[in-house]
Coordinates of C-alpha atoms and ligand atoms in Angstrom, one line a residue:
M1 CA 28.2 17.1 -2.8
R2 CA 26.2 17.0 -5.7
T3 CA 24.2 20.3 -7.0
T4 CA 20.7 20.4 -7.3
S5 CA 20.7 20.1 -11.3
E6 CA 22.3 16.6 -10.8
I7 CA 19.5 15.1 -8.7
T8 CA 17.0 13.2 -10.9
P9 CA 13.4 13.2 -10.0
F10 CA 12.2 10.8 -7.6
V11 CA 11.2 7.4 -8.6
N12 CA 10.0 4.5 -6.7
E13 CA 12.6 1.6 -6.1
P14 CA 11.4 -1.4 -8.0
F15 CA 10.5 -4.6 -6.3
T16 CA 12.9 -7.6 -6.6
D17 CA 11.7 -10.1 -9.4
F18 CA 12.1 -13.4 -7.6
S19 CA 11.1 -15.4 -10.6
D20 CA 14.5 -14.5 -12.0
E21 CA 16.6 -17.3 -10.8
E22 CA 19.7 -15.0 -10.6
N23 CA 17.8 -12.8 -8.1
A24 CA 16.3 -15.9 -6.4
Q25 CA 20.0 -17.3 -5.8
A26 CA 21.1 -14.0 -4.5
F27 CA 18.5 -13.8 -1.8
Q28 CA 19.1 -17.3 -0.8
Q29 CA 22.8 -16.2 -0.3
A30 CA 21.8 -13.4 1.6
L31 CA 19.6 -15.8 3.9
Q32 CA 22.6 -17.8 4.5
K33 CA 24.8 -15.0 5.1
V34 CA 22.8 -13.2 7.9
E35 CA 21.7 -16.5 9.3
G36 CA 25.5 -17.4 9.6
E37 CA 26.1 -14.3 11.6
F38 CA 23.3 -14.9 14.2
P39 CA 23.0 -13.8 16.9
R40 CA 23.8 -10.2 15.3
V41 CA 25.3 -8.3 18.3
V42 CA 23.5 -4.7 18.9
R43 CA 24.9 -1.9 21.0
L44 CA 23.8 1.2 22.0
W45 CA 25.3 4.4 19.9
V46 CA 25.6 7.5 22.0
D47 CA 27.6 10.5 21.4
G48 CA 29.5 8.5 18.5
E49 CA 30.4 5.5 20.7
D50 CA 29.0 2.1 20.9
R51 CA 27.9 1.2 24.3
E52 CA 26.5 -1.4 26.6
G53 CA 23.2 -0.7 28.2
G54 CA 22.7 0.2 31.7
A55 CA 20.0 -2.5 32.0
G56 CA 21.6 -5.4 30.6
T57 CA 20.9 -7.3 27.5
F58 CA 17.8 -8.7 25.7
E59 CA 17.2 -11.0 22.3
S60 CA 15.1 -11.1 19.4
R61 CA 14.1 -14.5 18.3
D62 CA 12.9 -15.9 14.8
P63 CA 9.2 -16.0 15.5
G64 CA 8.9 -18.7 13.0
Q65 CA 11.7 -20.8 14.8
P66 CA 12.1 -19.5 18.3
D67 CA 15.0 -21.4 19.4
R68 CA 16.9 -19.3 16.9
I69 CA 18.4 -16.2 18.6
V70 CA 18.6 -13.7 15.8
A71 CA 20.2 -10.7 17.6
N72 CA 21.5 -9.9 21.2
S73 CA 21.1 -6.3 21.8
A74 CA 22.2 -4.1 24.6
K75 CA 19.4 -2.8 26.8
G76 CA 19.2 0.9 27.6
S77 CA 18.2 2.2 30.9
R78 CA 16.5 5.6 32.1
E79 CA 20.0 7.0 32.6
D80 CA 21.0 6.3 29.0
A81 CA 18.1 7.5 27.5
I82 CA 18.7 11.0 29.6
Q83 CA 22.5 11.0 28.5
A84 CA 21.3 10.3 24.9
I85 CA 19.0 13.2 25.0
A86 CA 21.6 15.5 26.5
G87 CA 24.1 14.3 23.8
A88 CA 21.3 15.2 21.0
H89 CA 20.9 18.4 22.5
K90 CA 24.3 19.2 22.3
A91 CA 25.0 18.2 18.8
F92 CA 21.8 20.1 17.5
G93 CA 23.7 23.3 17.4
E94 CA 26.3 22.3 14.5
W95 CA 24.0 20.0 13.0
S96 CA 21.1 22.3 12.7
R97 CA 23.3 24.7 10.9
K98 CA 24.3 22.8 8.1
T99 CA 22.5 23.3 4.7
A100 CA 20.1 21.0 3.5
E101 CA 22.2 19.8 0.6
E102 CA 24.8 18.7 3.5
R103 CA 22.3 16.8 5.2
A104 CA 20.5 15.3 2.4
E105 CA 23.6 14.0 1.1
F106 CA 23.9 11.5 4.3
L107 CA 20.4 10.3 3.0
F108 CA 21.3 10.0 -0.7
R109 CA 24.7 8.0 0.4
A110 CA 22.5 5.7 3.0
A111 CA 20.0 5.0 -0.1
R112 CA 22.9 4.1 -2.4
T113 CA 24.4 1.7 0.2
L114 CA 21.3 0.2 1.1
R115 CA 20.3 -0.6 -2.4
L116 CA 23.6 -2.4 -2.9
R117 CA 22.9 -4.5 0.0
K118 CA 19.4 -4.7 -0.1
H119 CA 19.0 -8.5 0.2
E120 CA 21.0 -8.5 3.5
F121 CA 18.5 -6.1 5.2
S122 CA 15.5 -8.1 3.8
A123 CA 16.9 -11.4 4.8
Q124 CA 17.6 -9.9 8.3
M125 CA 13.6 -9.5 8.6
V126 CA 12.7 -12.7 7.2
Y127 CA 14.2 -14.0 10.2
E128 CA 13.7 -11.3 12.8
V129 CA 10.0 -10.5 12.1
G130 CA 8.6 -13.4 9.8
K131 CA 8.3 -11.5 6.6
S132 CA 8.1 -13.4 3.4
W133 CA 10.5 -12.7 0.6
A134 CA 8.2 -10.3 -1.2
E135 CA 7.0 -8.5 2.0
A136 CA 10.6 -8.2 3.3
D137 CA 11.9 -6.8 -0.4
G138 CA 9.0 -4.3 -0.2
D139 CA 9.8 -3.2 3.2
T140 CA 13.4 -2.5 2.2
A141 CA 12.3 -0.9 -1.2
E142 CA 10.1 1.4 0.7
A143 CA 13.2 2.3 3.2
I144 CA 15.2 3.3 0.2
D145 CA 12.4 5.3 -1.2
F146 CA 11.9 7.4 2.2
L147 CA 15.8 8.2 2.1
E148 CA 15.7 9.3 -1.8
F149 CA 12.0 11.0 -1.3
Y150 CA 13.0 13.0 1.9
A151 CA 16.5 14.0 0.7
R152 CA 14.8 15.8 -2.2
E153 CA 12.0 17.3 0.0
A154 CA 14.6 18.9 2.3
L155 CA 16.2 20.6 -0.6
R156 CA 12.6 21.8 -1.6
Y157 CA 12.1 23.2 1.9
G158 CA 15.7 24.5 2.1
R159 CA 15.0 26.5 -0.9
K160 CA 13.9 30.1 -1.1
Q161 CA 10.3 30.3 -0.1
P162 CA 7.6 32.5 -1.8
V163 CA 6.3 35.6 0.3
V164 CA 4.5 38.6 -1.1
P165 CA 6.4 41.6 -2.1
Y166 CA 6.1 44.5 0.3
P167 CA 7.4 48.1 -0.8
G168 CA 10.2 49.6 1.7
E169 CA 11.1 45.7 3.1
E170 CA 12.8 42.6 2.0
P171 CA 10.5 39.9 3.6
E172 CA 11.8 36.4 3.9
F173 CA 10.4 33.1 4.8
H174 CA 12.9 29.9 6.0
Y175 CA 12.1 26.8 7.4
V176 CA 14.1 25.9 10.8
P177 CA 14.5 22.8 12.6
L178 CA 12.8 22.0 16.1
G179 CA 15.5 20.4 18.4
V180 CA 15.9 17.1 19.8
G181 CA 13.1 14.4 18.5
A182 CA 12.1 11.0 20.2
V183 CA 11.5 8.6 17.3
I184 CA 9.8 5.5 18.5
P185 CA 8.7 3.1 15.4
P186 CA 6.9 -0.3 15.4
W187 CA 8.2 -3.9 14.8
N188 CA 6.2 -4.5 11.7
F189 CA 7.7 -2.5 9.3
P190 CA 11.0 -2.6 11.4
L191 CA 13.3 -1.2 8.4
A192 CA 10.8 1.1 6.3
I193 CA 9.0 3.0 9.2
L194 CA 12.0 3.4 11.4
V195 CA 14.1 4.6 8.5
G196 CA 11.5 7.1 7.2
M197 CA 10.8 8.6 10.8
T198 CA 14.5 8.9 11.5
S199 CA 15.6 10.3 8.3
A200 CA 12.6 12.7 8.0
A201 CA 13.6 14.2 11.5
L202 CA 17.4 14.4 10.6
V203 CA 17.5 15.9 7.2
T204 CA 15.4 18.7 8.5
G205 CA 18.3 19.5 10.9
N206 CA 16.9 17.9 14.1
T207 CA 18.8 15.5 16.1
V208 CA 17.2 12.2 17.0
V209 CA 17.2 9.6 19.7
L210 CA 16.0 6.6 18.4
K211 CA 14.4 3.8 20.4
P212 CA 13.7 0.8 18.0
A213 CA 10.8 -1.9 19.0
S214 CA 11.8 -4.7 21.1
D215 CA 11.0 -7.4 18.8
S216 CA 13.4 -6.0 16.0
P217 CA 16.5 -4.6 17.4
G218 CA 18.6 -6.4 14.8
I219 CA 17.3 -4.6 11.7
A220 CA 17.3 -1.4 13.4
G221 CA 21.1 -1.9 14.6
M222 CA 21.9 -2.7 10.8
F223 CA 20.4 0.6 9.9
V224 CA 22.5 2.7 12.4
D225 CA 25.4 1.1 11.3
L226 CA 24.6 2.1 8.0
M227 CA 24.4 5.7 9.0
K228 CA 28.0 5.3 10.5
E229 CA 29.0 4.0 7.4
V230 CA 27.9 7.2 5.4
G231 CA 29.5 9.3 8.0
L232 CA 26.6 10.7 10.0
P233 CA 28.3 12.7 12.8
G234 CA 28.1 11.0 16.2
G235 CA 25.4 12.6 18.5
V236 CA 23.2 13.6 15.7
L237 CA 21.6 10.3 15.6
Q238 CA 21.6 8.5 19.2
F239 CA 20.6 4.9 19.4
V240 CA 19.0 3.5 22.7
P241 CA 17.2 0.3 22.4
G242 CA 15.3 -0.6 25.7
G243 CA 11.9 -1.0 27.2
G244 CA 8.9 1.2 26.2
T245 CA 7.9 2.2 29.4
E246 CA 11.5 2.7 30.6
V247 CA 13.6 4.1 27.6
G248 CA 10.3 5.2 25.4
A249 CA 8.5 6.9 28.1
T250 CA 11.6 8.8 29.4
L251 CA 12.3 10.3 25.8
V252 CA 8.6 11.4 25.8
E253 CA 8.7 13.0 29.1
H254 CA 12.3 14.7 29.2
P255 CA 12.3 18.6 29.0
L256 CA 14.7 18.7 26.3
T257 CA 12.7 16.7 24.0
R258 CA 11.3 19.0 21.4
F259 CA 9.0 16.3 19.6
V260 CA 8.2 12.8 19.3
N261 CA 7.7 10.7 16.2
F262 CA 5.6 7.8 17.1
T263 CA 4.2 4.9 15.2
G264 CA 2.4 1.9 16.9
S265 CA -0.8 1.1 18.7
A266 CA -3.5 3.5 19.7
A267 CA -3.1 2.7 23.4
V268 CA 0.6 3.8 23.5
G269 CA 0.0 6.4 21.2
A270 CA -2.8 8.1 23.1
E271 CA -0.8 7.8 26.4
I272 CA 2.4 9.2 24.8
Y273 CA 0.0 12.0 23.4
E274 CA -0.9 12.9 27.1
K275 CA 2.5 12.5 28.6
A276 CA 3.9 15.0 26.0
A277 CA 1.3 17.5 26.8
R278 CA 2.5 18.0 30.3
L279 CA 4.8 20.6 30.9
Q280 CA 8.2 19.4 32.7
P281 CA 10.2 21.7 34.9
G282 CA 12.5 23.9 33.0
Q283 CA 10.5 23.0 29.5
I284 CA 10.2 26.0 27.2
W285 CA 8.1 24.7 24.9
L286 CA 5.1 22.7 23.9
K287 CA 6.3 19.3 22.3
R288 CA 4.9 18.5 19.1
V289 CA 3.7 15.0 18.8
V290 CA 3.3 12.7 15.7
A291 CA 1.3 9.7 16.5
E292 CA 0.6 7.1 13.6
M293 CA -1.6 4.6 15.4
G294 CA -3.7 1.2 14.6
G295 CA -6.5 0.7 12.1
K296 CA -9.5 -1.6 11.3
D297 CA -9.4 -1.2 7.7
F298 CA -12.3 -2.2 5.4
V299 CA -12.9 -3.6 1.8
F300 CA -16.2 -3.0 0.6
V301 CA -17.5 -5.0 -2.3
D302 CA -20.3 -3.6 -3.8
E303 CA -23.1 -5.5 -6.2
D304 CA -21.3 -4.7 -9.4
A305 CA -17.7 -5.1 -8.5
D306 CA -15.3 -7.4 -10.3
V307 CA -15.8 -10.3 -7.7
A308 CA -12.8 -12.1 -9.0
A309 CA -10.3 -9.2 -8.6
A310 CA -11.7 -8.2 -5.3
A311 CA -11.2 -12.0 -3.9
Q312 CA -7.5 -11.5 -4.8
A313 CA -7.2 -8.0 -3.4
V314 CA -8.9 -9.1 -0.1
H315 CA -6.9 -12.0 0.3
A316 CA -3.5 -10.0 -0.2
S317 CA -4.9 -7.4 2.1
A318 CA -6.2 -9.5 4.9
F319 CA -3.3 -12.1 5.0
G320 CA -0.4 -10.3 3.6
F321 CA 2.5 -10.5 6.5
Q322 CA -0.1 -12.3 8.6
G323 CA -2.5 -9.3 8.7
Q324 CA 0.1 -7.6 10.7
K325 CA -0.1 -4.4 8.7
C326 CA -1.7 -1.2 10.1
S327 CA -3.4 -1.1 6.8
A328 CA -4.5 -4.8 6.8
C329 CA -8.2 -5.2 5.8
S330 CA -10.0 -7.0 8.9
R331 CA -13.5 -6.0 7.9
L332 CA -14.8 -7.2 4.7
I333 CA -18.1 -5.6 3.9
L334 CA -20.1 -7.7 1.1
H335 CA -23.2 -6.4 -0.8
E336 CA -25.8 -9.3 -0.3
A337 CA -26.0 -9.7 -4.4
I338 CA -22.6 -10.7 -4.9
A339 CA -21.8 -12.1 -1.0
D340 CA -22.1 -16.0 -2.2
A341 CA -20.4 -15.5 -5.3
F342 CA -17.3 -13.8 -3.6
M343 CA -17.1 -16.3 -1.0
E344 CA -17.0 -19.1 -3.6
Q345 CA -14.1 -17.4 -5.2
F346 CA -12.3 -16.2 -1.8
L347 CA -12.4 -19.1 0.5
P348 CA -10.6 -21.6 -2.0
L349 CA -7.8 -18.7 -1.9
V350 CA -7.8 -19.0 1.9
E351 CA -7.7 -22.5 2.1
A352 CA -4.9 -22.7 -0.7
T353 CA -2.7 -20.1 1.2
T354 CA 0.8 -21.6 1.7
I355 CA 2.0 -21.5 5.4
G356 CA 5.6 -22.2 6.7
H357 CA 9.0 -20.6 7.5
P358 CA 9.3 -17.6 5.5
S359 CA 12.8 -18.2 4.3
D360 CA 11.0 -20.7 1.9
P361 CA 10.3 -18.6 -1.2
N362 CA 7.0 -20.4 -2.0
V363 CA 5.6 -19.7 1.7
F364 CA 3.0 -16.9 1.7
L365 CA 2.0 -16.9 5.3
G366 CA 4.5 -16.9 8.1
P367 CA 4.4 -17.0 11.6
M368 CA 3.0 -13.9 14.0
I369 CA 5.6 -11.8 15.9
N370 CA 5.3 -13.3 19.3
E371 CA 3.2 -15.4 21.8
A372 CA 1.4 -12.4 23.2
A373 CA 0.3 -11.3 19.7
L374 CA -1.0 -15.0 18.8
N375 CA -2.5 -15.4 22.3
K376 CA -4.1 -11.8 21.6
A377 CA -5.6 -13.1 18.3
L378 CA -6.8 -16.3 19.6
E379 CA -8.8 -14.5 22.3
G380 CA -10.3 -12.6 19.5
I381 CA -11.2 -15.8 17.9
V382 CA -12.7 -16.9 21.1
A383 CA -14.9 -13.7 21.6
A384 CA -16.0 -14.2 18.0
K385 CA -17.3 -17.7 18.6
N386 CA -18.9 -16.7 21.7
E387 CA -20.5 -14.0 20.0
G388 CA -22.0 -16.1 17.3
N389 CA -19.6 -15.4 14.5
E390 CA -19.6 -18.3 12.1
L391 CA -16.1 -19.6 11.4
L392 CA -15.7 -20.1 7.6
A393 CA -11.9 -20.9 7.4
G394 CA -8.9 -21.3 9.8
G395 CA -9.1 -20.5 13.3
E396 CA -6.4 -22.9 14.5
V397 CA -2.9 -22.7 15.5
V398 CA -0.6 -24.5 13.0
D399 CA 1.0 -27.5 14.6
R400 CA 4.8 -26.5 14.2
P401 CA 7.3 -24.7 16.5
G402 CA 6.7 -20.7 16.2
F403 CA 3.6 -18.4 16.4
Y404 CA 1.8 -19.4 13.4
L405 CA -2.2 -19.0 13.1
Q406 CA -4.1 -20.2 10.4
P407 CA -5.6 -17.5 7.9
T408 CA -9.2 -17.1 9.6
V409 CA -12.4 -15.8 8.3
F410 CA -15.6 -15.2 10.2
G411 CA -18.9 -14.6 8.9
G412 CA -22.0 -13.2 10.4
V413 CA -20.2 -10.4 12.3
G414 CA -22.2 -7.7 13.5
R415 CA -21.3 -4.1 13.7
G416 CA -21.1 -4.6 17.7
D417 CA -19.1 -7.6 17.7
T418 CA -15.3 -7.5 19.1
I419 CA -13.7 -8.6 15.6
W420 CA -15.5 -5.8 13.9
K421 CA -14.3 -3.0 16.5
E422 CA -10.8 -4.3 17.9
E423 CA -7.5 -4.5 16.2
L424 CA -6.4 -7.8 16.6
F425 CA -3.3 -7.4 14.1
A426 CA -3.6 -11.0 13.0
P427 CA -4.8 -12.8 10.0
V428 CA -8.2 -12.7 11.4
L429 CA -11.1 -11.3 9.0
G430 CA -14.6 -10.5 9.8
V431 CA -17.4 -10.4 7.1
H432 CA -20.3 -8.5 7.2
R433 CA -23.1 -8.3 4.6
V434 CA -25.1 -5.3 3.6
G435 CA -28.3 -4.8 1.6
S436 CA -27.4 -1.8 -0.2
F437 CA -24.6 0.6 -1.1
E438 CA -25.5 3.4 1.4
E439 CA -25.8 0.7 4.1
G440 CA -22.1 -0.4 3.1
I441 CA -20.8 3.1 3.4
E442 CA -22.0 3.5 6.6
A443 CA -20.9 0.2 7.8
A444 CA -17.2 1.0 6.5
N445 CA -17.3 4.4 8.4
D446 CA -18.6 2.7 11.7
T447 CA -15.1 2.5 13.5
V448 CA -12.9 4.9 15.7
Y449 CA -10.5 4.4 13.3
G450 CA -9.8 5.8 10.0
L451 CA -6.6 4.4 8.3
T452 CA -7.2 2.4 5.2
G453 CA -10.1 1.0 3.0
A454 CA -10.9 -0.1 -0.5
Y455 CA -13.9 0.1 -2.5
F456 CA -14.9 -2.5 -5.4
G457 CA -17.6 -1.2 -7.8
R458 CA -18.0 -0.2 -11.4
N459 CA -20.7 2.6 -11.4
E460 CA -19.0 6.1 -11.7
E461 CA -21.7 7.8 -9.6
K462 CA -21.4 5.3 -6.7
I463 CA -17.4 5.7 -6.9
A464 CA -17.6 9.4 -6.7
I465 CA -19.9 9.1 -3.5
A466 CA -17.5 6.4 -2.1
K467 CA -14.6 8.9 -2.7
R468 CA -16.3 11.6 -0.8
E469 CA -18.2 9.7 2.0
L470 CA -15.6 7.0 3.0
F471 CA -13.7 8.3 5.9
A472 CA -10.2 7.1 5.6
G473 CA -6.8 8.6 5.4
N474 CA -5.8 6.4 2.6
L475 CA -8.6 5.2 0.3
Y476 CA -8.6 3.0 -2.6
I477 CA -10.5 2.1 -5.5
N478 CA -10.7 -1.3 -7.1
R479 CA -7.4 -2.4 -5.7
K480 CA -6.4 -3.7 -2.2
C481 CA -5.9 -1.4 0.9
T482 CA -2.2 -2.3 1.6
G483 CA 0.9 -1.4 -0.2
A484 CA 1.1 2.3 -0.1
L485 CA 4.1 3.6 -2.3
V486 CA 6.0 6.5 -0.9
G487 CA 5.3 9.7 -3.1
V488 CA 2.3 8.2 -4.8
H489 CA -0.1 7.4 -1.7
P490 CA 1.1 9.7 1.3
F491 CA 0.2 7.7 4.3
G492 CA -1.6 8.3 7.7
G493 CA -4.9 8.1 9.3
F494 CA -8.0 9.9 10.5
N495 CA -9.5 9.8 14.3
M496 CA -7.8 7.2 16.2
S497 CA -5.4 6.2 13.5
G498 CA -3.8 9.2 14.5
T499 CA -2.5 12.5 13.6
D500 CA -2.4 12.2 9.7
S501 CA 1.1 12.6 9.1
K502 CA 1.0 11.5 5.5
A503 CA 4.3 10.1 5.6
G504 CA 6.0 9.7 2.1
G505 CA 4.1 12.8 1.0
R506 CA 5.0 16.7 0.6
D507 CA 3.5 17.7 4.0
Y508 CA 5.6 15.2 6.1
L509 CA 8.7 17.3 6.5
L510 CA 6.7 20.2 7.8
L511 CA 6.1 18.3 10.9
F512 CA 9.7 18.5 11.9
L513 CA 10.1 22.2 11.0
Q514 CA 9.0 25.8 12.0
G515 CA 8.6 28.8 9.9
K516 CA 11.0 31.8 10.6
S517 CA 9.8 35.1 9.0
I518 CA 12.2 37.8 8.5
S519 CA 11.7 41.3 7.0
R520 CA 14.5 44.0 6.4
K521 CA 13.6 47.6 5.8
V522 CA 15.3 49.0 2.9
G523 CA 15.7 52.4 1.6
R524 CA 15.6 55.5 3.9
S525 CA 14.3 55.1 7.2
Ligands
LIG601 P1 3.3 -0.4 20.1 O1 2.6 0.5 20.5 O2 3.2 -1.8 21.4 O3 4.8 -0.1 20.3 C1 5.1 1.0 19.5 C2 6.4 1.6 19.9 O4 6.2 2.1 21.1 C3 7.6 0.4 20.4 O5 8.9 0.9 20.0 C4 7.5 0.3 21.9 O6 8.7 -0.1 22.6 C5 7.1 1.8 22.2 N1 6.4 1.9 23.4 C6 5.5 0.9 24.0 N2 5.2 1.4 25.3 C7 5.5 2.7 25.5 C8 5.5 4.0 26.3 N3 4.7 3.8 27.5 N4 6.1 5.0 26.2 C9 6.8 5.3 24.9 N5 7.0 4.1 24.3 C10 6.4 2.9 24.3 O7 3.0 -1.0 18.6 P2 3.7 -2.2 17.9 O8 3.1 -3.5 18.6 O9 5.1 -2.1 17.9 O10 3.2 -2.1 16.6 C11 1.7 -2.3 16.2 C12 0.7 -1.3 16.1 O11 1.3 -0.2 15.4 C13 -0.4 -1.5 15.3 O12 -1.4 -0.9 16.3 C14 -0.3 -1.0 14.0 O13 -1.6 -0.7 13.5 C15 0.3 0.2 14.4 N6 1.2 0.8 13.2 C16 0.7 1.9 12.5 C17 1.0 2.6 11.6 C18 0.6 3.8 10.8 O14 1.6 4.2 9.9 N7 -0.4 4.3 11.4 C19 2.2 1.8 10.8 C20 2.7 0.5 11.4 C21 2.0 0.1 12.6

């Protein structure tokens, strides 16, 4: 085990430069390797044993070529979930007594191994969820960052904490873990978010029952295998793939569950928040719920903005990973004075978007995750047309197998319209024009969400006002509203975007800890 002095300061994992032929070849080889192994077999991991699931099996398929079965996963039942919680509860005793250094070492080791095999993990995401090379590489880099960052953070929280001295007493303050956590991640950052949510809970001394999203069990299974490889003790991490309403809900409601760490849609998050609040027979605590949810994120391009830079940034924010990021821009607010000039630069970028299977390195836009997601997007498009929004680009399903939707732009979108208000989680952008800076700020804040946003402008006074008045957990000035980096941009949203956990920030681990204050009387009593 390394000593604290051997630990270097945290730095973000660099992205792979695919213009380097050697890197491109290595990635091609990884794609071939993982595809040759399909379907990846995924099993439950409960009390240190690989197991079948009580509810049979399910498959994940390549959304860009749905006849390709990517993973075959055991499907956990309610009983499996209950057993996993009981096992995690048992494992908590020993795990919670380990030192922060001992626990952090598992994360450091996992980061090292993941770095060595990063292309394999990324390649799996190209096929399982339809990420382009760059998007998949970014996802894996973020997973490595979370492991490295939270390991260091755990050491910080494990150190002696400052208290005010008091005569005649020796006061101390320690952070201690909570207990068993249910970790329920989404499919859209199927490695990074899953790894971050799980490793933060583990490194602080909690045990975890992890239920991955149903569209991405393969990559989740690869992470669990990685944790086995680095020697994580059985029972500390319990892995139960299965249905949200069956396994997920059971984990949320169980009286031995001490906290829930959820990332996903606002509807499911709100339901979990409510269910977790209800005391179950035998439960002796109030469950803590961390719920990171959806967004209806904006870019506001003001009259003095660098229009060319803004057009590039909006294209990346709205259509990167098919708009399926919680941080994706789905509301574009344009100052009248530059609106036409902006569109002249922006629409050609949209038209030039390369669409195809993401295993092709030249592809920018791949498939949507599944048929239901595509249908929801199409319903949004129909609603936009019915409400009189003007179709400026795209709007059609792409004629090839898979769930491909053209990058779509609607103009004339009003603040009461469907695509202004509802998170479609799709490559669909609504454009709204404003006559002033003040109107733009008001429009940007006109949402129940508050996750990300970006302001483009040059005037320092207006930038200062924008920084103060725009209500978003992650606000960017003169850059895209996606692509938060661990440690640099702690991530989490306001209002219906969630509990503002600020993943990748210094406050995050506190969510899985409680403070214990101890004071001993010294001298004569
Ligand atoms: P989702 O809400 O459908 O599912 C998320 C997870 O919850 C999955 O593992 C699912 O199986 C599980 N689940 C579903 N129903 C459940 C229930 N009743 N009880 C317990 N668990 C249940 O979301 P998704 O489609 O996987 O992900 C997309 C959503 O996630 C979008 O809304 C996106 O904005 C949001 N998201 C937010 C963040 C963030 O940091 N704020 C990050 C990524 C994604």
